[in-house]
Amino acid sequence: MVYKKQLRGVAQYVQGTSREAEVMEASPYRLIQILMEALMGRLAATKGAIERKDGLAKTQASTRAQAIITELRTSLDFEKGKDVAITLNSLYDYMGRRLMQATSANDTTMVEEVINLMKPVKEGWDAIKEEAEKVLADSN
């Protein structure tokens, strides 16, 4: 499995939302999925805030997006995930740097680039649900 079974910080990204209860009951697979969904939402919010020239909303959304990217990176299991984990770590590092550049430059094209980089990762994760759940269940 590419991600560690224990995720420390997922609850903070959904605190105060309807997803809070879901996080408490979620499998490790679902927790990563929730993080990816939250990241896509924060990236869209960042892009929208830049388009509206809303500096406060841009800062809030991009800060949350950066925190989620960091959580995804720290959740990687390099022992079990090996090359895939290394590749994802590099991708997440690039996405974080690019998002910082985007918010500094107020550039929606750069935010869109990060969104387009994350989409196939999320789609791939969504597609392996049964396999991932089985691997996680077998490792207990």
PDB file of C-alpha atoms in Angstrom:
ATOM      1  CA  MET A   1       0.000   0.000   0.000  1.00  0.00           C
ATOM      2  CA  VAL A   2       1.317   3.426  -0.899  1.00  0.00           C
ATOM      3  CA  TYR A   3      -0.163   5.246   2.107  1.00  0.00           C
ATOM      4  CA  LYS A   4       0.268   4.469   5.796  1.00  0.00           C
ATOM      5  CA  LYS A   5      -2.635   2.931   7.631  1.00  0.00           C
ATOM      6  CA  GLN A   6      -2.685   5.577  10.343  1.00  0.00           C
ATOM      7  CA  LEU A   7      -3.443   9.130   9.316  1.00  0.00           C
ATOM      8  CA  ARG A   8      -3.004  11.685  12.044  1.00  0.00           C
ATOM      9  CA  GLY A   9      -4.506  14.849  10.726  1.00  0.00           C
ATOM     10  CA  VAL A  10      -7.472  14.059   8.509  1.00  0.00           C
ATOM     11  CA  ALA A  11     -10.033  15.195  11.086  1.00  0.00           C
ATOM     12  CA  GLN A  12      -8.683  18.752  11.067  1.00  0.00           C
ATOM     13  CA  TYR A  13      -9.562  19.159   7.379  1.00  0.00           C
ATOM     14  CA  VAL A  14     -13.203  18.270   7.902  1.00  0.00           C
ATOM     15  CA  GLN A  15     -13.722  19.667  11.413  1.00  0.00           C
ATOM     16  CA  GLY A  16     -17.017  21.469  11.696  1.00  0.00           C
ATOM     17  CA  THR A  17     -18.417  19.906   8.526  1.00  0.00           C
ATOM     18  CA  SER A  18     -20.855  17.103   7.868  1.00  0.00           C
ATOM     19  CA  ARG A  19     -17.866  14.870   7.124  1.00  0.00           C
ATOM     20  CA  GLU A  20     -16.563  14.923  10.695  1.00  0.00           C
ATOM     21  CA  ALA A  21     -18.514  11.791  11.685  1.00  0.00           C
ATOM     22  CA  GLU A  22     -17.524  10.062   8.437  1.00  0.00           C
ATOM     23  CA  VAL A  23     -13.841  10.522   9.251  1.00  0.00           C
ATOM     24  CA  MET A  24     -14.236   8.839  12.631  1.00  0.00           C
ATOM     25  CA  GLU A  25     -15.624   5.695  10.960  1.00  0.00           C
ATOM     26  CA  ALA A  26     -13.599   5.759   7.725  1.00  0.00           C
ATOM     27  CA  SER A  27     -11.136   3.135   6.592  1.00  0.00           C
ATOM     28  CA  PRO A  28      -7.550   4.246   5.860  1.00  0.00           C
ATOM     29  CA  TYR A  29      -8.409   4.027   2.148  1.00  0.00           C
ATOM     30  CA  ARG A  30     -11.409   6.317   2.616  1.00  0.00           C
ATOM     31  CA  LEU A  31      -9.387   8.784   4.682  1.00  0.00           C
ATOM     32  CA  ILE A  32      -6.978   9.303   1.780  1.00  0.00           C
ATOM     33  CA  GLN A  33      -9.950   9.640  -0.548  1.00  0.00           C
ATOM     34  CA  ILE A  34     -11.446  12.304   1.757  1.00  0.00           C
ATOM     35  CA  LEU A  35      -8.146  14.194   1.735  1.00  0.00           C
ATOM     36  CA  MET A  36      -8.021  14.097  -2.050  1.00  0.00           C
ATOM     37  CA  GLU A  37     -11.619  15.308  -2.308  1.00  0.00           C
ATOM     38  CA  ALA A  38     -10.906  18.111   0.156  1.00  0.00           C
ATOM     39  CA  LEU A  39      -7.781  19.087  -1.788  1.00  0.00           C
ATOM     40  CA  MET A  40      -9.709  19.320  -5.050  1.00  0.00           C
ATOM     41  CA  GLY A  41     -12.270  21.536  -3.309  1.00  0.00           C
ATOM     42  CA  ARG A  42      -9.614  23.819  -1.803  1.00  0.00           C
ATOM     43  CA  LEU A  43      -7.843  24.118  -5.168  1.00  0.00           C
ATOM     44  CA  ALA A  44     -11.111  25.097  -6.861  1.00  0.00           C
ATOM     45  CA  ALA A  45     -11.754  27.611  -4.070  1.00  0.00           C
ATOM     46  CA  THR A  46      -8.260  29.057  -4.510  1.00  0.00           C
ATOM     47  CA  LYS A  47      -8.813  29.460  -8.237  1.00  0.00           C
ATOM     48  CA  GLY A  48     -12.203  31.080  -7.670  1.00  0.00           C
ATOM     49  CA  ALA A  49     -10.808  33.475  -5.086  1.00  0.00           C
ATOM     50  CA  ILE A  50      -8.047  34.556  -7.465  1.00  0.00           C
ATOM     51  CA  GLU A  51     -10.630  35.137 -10.202  1.00  0.00           C
ATOM     52  CA  ARG A  52     -12.746  37.243  -7.803  1.00  0.00           C
ATOM     53  CA  LYS A  53      -9.662  39.063  -6.499  1.00  0.00           C
ATOM     54  CA  ASP A  54     -10.577  37.971  -2.964  1.00  0.00           C
ATOM     55  CA  GLY A  55      -7.227  37.914  -1.186  1.00  0.00           C
ATOM     56  CA  LEU A  56      -8.510  36.621   2.152  1.00  0.00           C
ATOM     57  CA  ALA A  57     -10.407  33.710   0.599  1.00  0.00           C
ATOM     58  CA  LYS A  58      -7.395  32.935  -1.618  1.00  0.00           C
ATOM     59  CA  THR A  59      -5.108  32.803   1.394  1.00  0.00           C
ATOM     60  CA  GLN A  60      -7.494  30.633   3.409  1.00  0.00           C
ATOM     61  CA  ALA A  61      -8.150  28.171   0.583  1.00  0.00           C
ATOM     62  CA  SER A  62      -4.535  27.899  -0.538  1.00  0.00           C
ATOM     63  CA  THR A  63      -3.299  27.466   3.036  1.00  0.00           C
ATOM     64  CA  ARG A  64      -5.729  24.591   3.539  1.00  0.00           C
ATOM     65  CA  ALA A  65      -4.723  23.088   0.194  1.00  0.00           C
ATOM     66  CA  GLN A  66      -1.040  23.280   1.181  1.00  0.00           C
ATOM     67  CA  ALA A  67      -1.805  21.584   4.509  1.00  0.00           C
ATOM     68  CA  ILE A  68      -3.648  18.764   2.734  1.00  0.00           C
ATOM     69  CA  ILE A  69      -0.789  18.293   0.278  1.00  0.00           C
ATOM     70  CA  THR A  70       1.572  18.073   3.259  1.00  0.00           C
ATOM     71  CA  GLU A  71      -0.691  15.511   4.941  1.00  0.00           C
ATOM     72  CA  LEU A  72      -0.788  13.413   1.773  1.00  0.00           C
ATOM     73  CA  ARG A  73       3.022  13.530   1.595  1.00  0.00           C
ATOM     74  CA  THR A  74       3.530  12.587   5.231  1.00  0.00           C
ATOM     75  CA  SER A  75       1.011   9.754   4.851  1.00  0.00           C
ATOM     76  CA  LEU A  76       3.068   8.015   2.171  1.00  0.00           C
ATOM     77  CA  ASP A  77       4.507   4.642   3.161  1.00  0.00           C
ATOM     78  CA  PHE A  78       7.937   4.505   1.528  1.00  0.00           C
ATOM     79  CA  GLU A  79       8.631   1.009   2.862  1.00  0.00           C
ATOM     80  CA  LYS A  80       5.625  -0.600   1.231  1.00  0.00           C
ATOM     81  CA  GLY A  81       4.991   1.881  -1.575  1.00  0.00           C
ATOM     82  CA  LYS A  82       8.577   2.097  -2.774  1.00  0.00           C
ATOM     83  CA  ASP A  83       8.788   3.697  -6.238  1.00  0.00           C
ATOM     84  CA  VAL A  84       5.135   4.765  -6.311  1.00  0.00           C
ATOM     85  CA  ALA A  85       5.514   6.526  -2.953  1.00  0.00           C
ATOM     86  CA  ILE A  86       8.695   8.236  -4.145  1.00  0.00           C
ATOM     87  CA  THR A  87       6.960   9.394  -7.328  1.00  0.00           C
ATOM     88  CA  LEU A  88       3.917  10.666  -5.424  1.00  0.00           C
ATOM     89  CA  ASN A  89       6.156  12.458  -2.931  1.00  0.00           C
ATOM     90  CA  SER A  90       7.903  14.273  -5.790  1.00  0.00           C
ATOM     91  CA  LEU A  91       4.585  15.113  -7.414  1.00  0.00           C
ATOM     92  CA  TYR A  92       3.108  16.455  -4.162  1.00  0.00           C
ATOM     93  CA  ASP A  93       6.275  18.485  -3.572  1.00  0.00           C
ATOM     94  CA  TYR A  94       5.966  20.029  -7.039  1.00  0.00           C
ATOM     95  CA  MET A  95       2.248  20.683  -6.557  1.00  0.00           C
ATOM     96  CA  GLY A  96       2.911  22.484  -3.278  1.00  0.00           C
ATOM     97  CA  ARG A  97       5.620  24.661  -4.805  1.00  0.00           C
ATOM     98  CA  ARG A  98       3.480  25.413  -7.850  1.00  0.00           C
ATOM     99  CA  LEU A  99       0.509  26.350  -5.677  1.00  0.00           C
ATOM    100  CA  MET A 100       2.706  28.783  -3.732  1.00  0.00           C
ATOM    101  CA  GLN A 101       3.827  30.341  -7.009  1.00  0.00           C
ATOM    102  CA  ALA A 102       0.220  30.543  -8.195  1.00  0.00           C
ATOM    103  CA  THR A 103      -1.010  32.318  -5.094  1.00  0.00           C
ATOM    104  CA  SER A 104       1.927  34.733  -5.107  1.00  0.00           C
ATOM    105  CA  ALA A 105       1.365  35.572  -8.774  1.00  0.00           C
ATOM    106  CA  ASN A 106      -2.461  35.401  -8.620  1.00  0.00           C
ATOM    107  CA  ASP A 107      -2.248  33.019 -11.562  1.00  0.00           C
ATOM    108  CA  THR A 108      -5.255  30.756 -12.120  1.00  0.00           C
ATOM    109  CA  THR A 109      -3.409  28.899 -14.883  1.00  0.00           C
ATOM    110  CA  MET A 110      -0.926  27.588 -12.332  1.00  0.00           C
ATOM    111  CA  VAL A 111      -3.732  26.539  -9.990  1.00  0.00           C
ATOM    112  CA  GLU A 112      -5.379  24.758 -12.906  1.00  0.00           C
ATOM    113  CA  GLU A 113      -2.085  22.965 -13.531  1.00  0.00           C
ATOM    114  CA  VAL A 114      -2.119  21.660  -9.944  1.00  0.00           C
ATOM    115  CA  ILE A 115      -5.759  20.593 -10.339  1.00  0.00           C
ATOM    116  CA  ASN A 116      -4.873  18.765 -13.562  1.00  0.00           C
ATOM    117  CA  LEU A 117      -1.964  17.018 -11.849  1.00  0.00           C
ATOM    118  CA  MET A 118      -4.156  15.892  -8.955  1.00  0.00           C
ATOM    119  CA  LYS A 119      -7.096  14.650 -11.053  1.00  0.00           C
ATOM    120  CA  PRO A 120      -5.447  11.454 -12.361  1.00  0.00           C
ATOM    121  CA  VAL A 121      -4.030  10.672  -8.910  1.00  0.00           C
ATOM    122  CA  LYS A 122      -7.490  10.941  -7.384  1.00  0.00           C
ATOM    123  CA  GLU A 123      -9.114   9.025 -10.236  1.00  0.00           C
ATOM    124  CA  GLY A 124      -6.536   6.265  -9.856  1.00  0.00           C
ATOM    125  CA  TRP A 125      -7.117   6.105  -6.104  1.00  0.00           C
ATOM    126  CA  ASP A 126     -10.878   6.011  -6.613  1.00  0.00           C
ATOM    127  CA  ALA A 127     -10.469   3.139  -9.097  1.00  0.00           C
ATOM    128  CA  ILE A 128      -8.557   0.844  -6.729  1.00  0.00           C
ATOM    129  CA  LYS A 129     -11.014   0.859  -3.839  1.00  0.00           C
ATOM    130  CA  GLU A 130     -11.676  -2.887  -3.671  1.00  0.00           C
ATOM    131  CA  GLU A 131      -8.009  -3.821  -4.056  1.00  0.00           C
ATOM    132  CA  ALA A 132      -6.873  -1.231  -1.504  1.00  0.00           C
ATOM    133  CA  GLU A 133      -9.498  -2.269   1.058  1.00  0.00           C
ATOM    134  CA  LYS A 134      -8.460  -5.919   0.654  1.00  0.00           C
ATOM    135  CA  VAL A 135      -4.744  -5.127   1.100  1.00  0.00           C
ATOM    136  CA  LEU A 136      -5.475  -3.083   4.195  1.00  0.00           C
ATOM    137  CA  ALA A 137      -7.744  -5.801   5.642  1.00  0.00           C
ATOM    138  CA  ASP A 138      -5.115  -8.497   4.966  1.00  0.00           C
ATOM    139  CA  SER A 139      -2.412  -6.503   6.717  1.00  0.00           C
ATOM    140  CA  ASN A 140      -4.342  -6.409  10.025  1.00  0.00           C
TER     141      ASN A 140
END
